[in-house]
Amino acid sequence: MSSEFGVPEPVSLSSLGASEEPIAETSVRLALPAEADRIGEIQVAAWRQAYRGLLPADVLLDLNPAQFAAQWRAALLSPGEARNRVLVALAGRELVGFAAITASDDPDGDPRKDALIAELAVDPAATRAGHGSRLLNAVVDTTRADGFERVTVWINSTDDVLRTFYTDAGWAPDQAHRELDLYGDGTIRIKQVRLHTAPGDAA
């Protein structure tokens, strides 16, 4: 994750379902520093699922939510560039997912025009309830409002479920790819591909 994400004035990103039976409110809004612990918990849970089979089991077990939370808390308390954002998805009062947006730091990116989803994660226990789609829609709306012309995201090349999630939402690969050397010694490498969309073209 990037070390700096700003928390500017909120934008209206809420949605409320309605039916004959009472249902919980679902919404997306900007994150608060007090929510860093929960964000750290969700990130670890999501990473343990996403990297299962790619990383050793003991490495996944050693992921520490408190360490992730400390980084998010510092980032939320010390805002950086104004277009750095952390959004959270709520089911009622429960935080069930989050997304972090920043200007692209890719070598071929233009930070004035290109945004990057640094992280988008939903609690595995709360998937298939539309929270990921609501977060993604909020990301596109926010980047459009912030004047970005393109949004990108890196995903593991073998994650067909996540690739389908993005492509079903209108994202497409842009042919960029990279390989992460997690320990710097070549023992564990993870191949990733980049997807992109133009927020101005979104409905």
Coordinates of C-alpha atoms in Angstrom, one line a residue:
M1 CA 0.0 0.0 0.0
S2 CA 1.1 3.6 -0.5
S3 CA 2.1 5.4 2.6
E4 CA 0.0 8.5 2.0
F5 CA -3.7 8.7 1.3
G6 CA -5.5 11.9 1.9
V7 CA -8.9 12.2 3.5
P8 CA -10.5 15.3 1.9
E9 CA -14.1 16.5 2.3
P10 CA -16.6 13.7 1.8
V11 CA -18.4 13.1 -1.5
S12 CA -21.9 11.6 -1.7
L13 CA -21.5 8.0 -2.6
S14 CA -24.2 6.4 -0.5
S15 CA -26.9 4.0 -1.8
L16 CA -29.9 2.6 0.2
G17 CA -31.7 -0.5 -0.9
A18 CA -35.5 -0.7 -0.5
S19 CA -37.9 -3.6 -0.3
E20 CA -41.0 -4.7 1.5
E21 CA -38.8 -6.4 4.2
P22 CA -36.4 -4.3 6.3
I23 CA -32.8 -4.6 5.0
A24 CA -29.5 -3.2 6.1
E25 CA -28.2 0.0 4.5
T26 CA -25.3 -0.4 2.2
S27 CA -23.1 2.6 1.5
V28 CA -19.6 3.7 0.4
R29 CA -17.9 6.7 2.0
L30 CA -14.4 8.0 2.9
A31 CA -12.5 6.2 5.6
L32 CA -11.9 7.5 9.1
P33 CA -8.7 7.0 11.0
A34 CA -10.6 5.2 13.7
E35 CA -11.4 2.5 11.1
A36 CA -7.8 1.6 10.5
D37 CA -7.9 -1.6 12.6
R38 CA -10.9 -3.0 10.7
I39 CA -9.2 -2.1 7.4
G40 CA -6.1 -4.0 8.5
E41 CA -8.2 -7.0 9.4
I42 CA -9.9 -7.0 6.0
Q43 CA -6.7 -6.6 4.1
V44 CA -5.1 -9.6 5.9
A45 CA -8.2 -11.8 5.4
A46 CA -8.4 -10.9 1.7
W47 CA -4.7 -11.4 1.1
R48 CA -4.8 -14.8 2.8
Q49 CA -7.4 -15.8 0.3
A50 CA -6.0 -14.2 -2.7
Y51 CA -2.4 -15.5 -2.2
R52 CA -3.4 -19.0 -1.1
G53 CA -1.3 -21.3 -3.2
L54 CA 1.0 -18.5 -4.3
L55 CA 2.7 -17.9 -0.9
P56 CA 3.8 -20.4 1.7
A57 CA 1.1 -21.1 4.3
D58 CA 3.4 -19.9 7.2
V59 CA 3.9 -16.6 5.4
L60 CA 0.2 -16.0 5.2
L61 CA -0.3 -17.0 8.8
D62 CA 2.3 -14.5 9.9
L63 CA 0.5 -11.6 8.3
N64 CA -0.2 -9.2 11.1
P65 CA -3.4 -7.1 10.9
A66 CA -2.0 -4.7 13.5
Q67 CA 0.9 -3.8 11.3
F68 CA -1.3 -3.2 8.3
A69 CA -3.6 -1.1 10.5
A70 CA -0.7 1.0 11.8
Q71 CA 0.2 1.9 8.2
W72 CA -3.4 2.8 7.3
R73 CA -3.8 4.9 10.5
A74 CA -0.7 6.8 9.8
A75 CA -1.8 7.4 6.2
L76 CA -5.3 8.6 7.2
L77 CA -3.9 10.9 10.0
S78 CA -1.3 12.4 7.7
P79 CA -3.0 13.2 4.4
G80 CA -0.8 13.4 1.4
E81 CA -1.8 14.6 -2.1
A82 CA -5.4 15.7 -2.2
R83 CA -6.5 13.0 -4.7
N84 CA -5.3 10.2 -2.5
R85 CA -8.4 8.5 -1.2
V86 CA -9.4 5.6 1.0
L87 CA -13.1 4.5 0.6
V88 CA -14.9 2.0 2.8
A89 CA -18.0 -0.1 2.1
L90 CA -20.5 -0.5 4.8
A91 CA -23.3 -3.1 5.5
G92 CA -25.3 -1.2 8.0
R93 CA -22.7 0.0 10.5
E94 CA -20.2 -2.9 9.7
L95 CA -17.2 -2.0 7.6
V96 CA -16.9 -4.9 5.1
G97 CA -14.5 -3.6 2.4
F98 CA -12.2 -0.8 1.3
A99 CA -10.5 0.7 -1.7
A100 CA -7.4 2.9 -1.8
I101 CA -6.8 5.2 -4.8
T102 CA -3.7 7.2 -5.6
A103 CA -2.0 8.8 -8.6
S104 CA -0.3 6.2 -10.7
D105 CA 3.4 5.6 -9.9
D106 CA 3.9 3.2 -12.8
P107 CA 6.9 4.1 -15.0
D108 CA 4.6 4.6 -18.0
G109 CA 1.9 6.4 -16.1
D110 CA 1.1 10.1 -15.9
P111 CA 0.3 10.9 -12.3
R112 CA -1.7 14.0 -13.5
K113 CA -4.0 11.9 -15.6
D114 CA -3.7 8.2 -14.4
A115 CA -5.1 6.9 -11.1
L116 CA -4.2 3.6 -9.5
I117 CA -6.2 1.3 -7.3
A118 CA -3.5 0.5 -4.8
E119 CA -5.9 -1.9 -2.9
L120 CA -9.5 -3.0 -3.2
A121 CA -10.5 -5.7 -0.8
V122 CA -13.8 -7.1 0.7
D123 CA -14.0 -9.3 3.8
P124 CA -14.2 -12.9 2.5
A125 CA -17.2 -13.4 4.8
A126 CA -19.0 -10.6 3.0
T127 CA -18.4 -11.4 -0.6
R128 CA -21.1 -11.9 -3.2
A129 CA -23.2 -9.2 -1.7
G130 CA -22.4 -6.4 -4.1
H131 CA -19.9 -4.6 -1.9
G132 CA -17.0 -5.0 -4.3
S133 CA -19.1 -3.6 -7.2
R134 CA -20.2 -0.7 -5.1
L135 CA -16.6 0.1 -4.2
L136 CA -15.5 -0.1 -7.8
N137 CA -18.3 2.2 -8.9
A138 CA -17.3 4.6 -6.2
V139 CA -13.7 4.5 -7.3
V140 CA -14.7 5.3 -10.9
D141 CA -17.0 8.2 -9.7
T142 CA -14.3 9.6 -7.4
T143 CA -11.5 9.5 -10.0
R144 CA -13.8 11.1 -12.6
A145 CA -14.6 13.9 -10.1
D146 CA -10.9 14.3 -9.3
G147 CA -10.1 14.8 -13.0
F148 CA -8.3 11.6 -13.8
E149 CA -8.6 10.3 -17.3
R150 CA -7.7 6.7 -16.7
V151 CA -7.8 4.3 -13.8
T152 CA -5.5 1.2 -13.5
V153 CA -5.2 -1.8 -11.3
W154 CA -2.7 -4.6 -11.0
I155 CA -4.0 -8.2 -10.4
N156 CA -2.3 -11.6 -10.1
S157 CA -2.2 -13.1 -13.6
T158 CA -3.7 -16.4 -12.3
D159 CA -6.7 -14.8 -10.5
D160 CA -9.4 -15.5 -13.1
V161 CA -12.2 -14.6 -10.6
L162 CA -10.8 -11.1 -10.0
R163 CA -10.1 -10.6 -13.7
T164 CA -13.7 -11.5 -14.5
F165 CA -14.9 -9.1 -11.8
Y166 CA -13.1 -6.2 -13.5
T167 CA -13.8 -7.1 -17.1
D168 CA -17.5 -7.6 -16.4
A169 CA -17.4 -4.0 -15.1
G170 CA -16.0 -2.8 -18.4
W171 CA -12.2 -2.9 -17.6
A172 CA -9.7 -4.3 -20.1
P173 CA -6.1 -5.4 -20.0
D174 CA -3.7 -2.8 -21.4
Q175 CA -0.9 -5.3 -22.2
A176 CA 1.3 -4.1 -19.3
H177 CA 2.7 -6.8 -17.0
R178 CA 5.2 -7.2 -14.2
E179 CA 6.7 -9.8 -11.9
L180 CA 7.0 -9.2 -8.2
D181 CA 10.1 -10.7 -6.5
L182 CA 8.7 -10.8 -3.0
Y183 CA 12.0 -11.5 -1.1
G184 CA 14.4 -10.1 -3.6
D185 CA 16.2 -13.4 -4.1
G186 CA 14.0 -14.9 -6.8
T187 CA 12.5 -17.6 -4.6
I188 CA 9.0 -16.3 -4.8
R189 CA 7.8 -14.5 -7.9
I190 CA 4.3 -13.4 -8.7
K191 CA 3.2 -12.4 -12.2
Q192 CA 0.7 -9.6 -12.5
V193 CA -1.2 -7.9 -15.3
R194 CA -2.6 -4.4 -15.5
L195 CA -6.3 -3.6 -16.3
H196 CA -7.6 -0.1 -17.0
T197 CA -10.7 1.9 -17.6
A198 CA -11.6 5.5 -18.5
P199 CA -13.8 7.0 -15.8
G200 CA -15.1 9.6 -18.1
D201 CA -16.6 6.9 -20.3
A202 CA -18.4 5.1 -17.5
A203 CA -22.2 5.4 -17.3

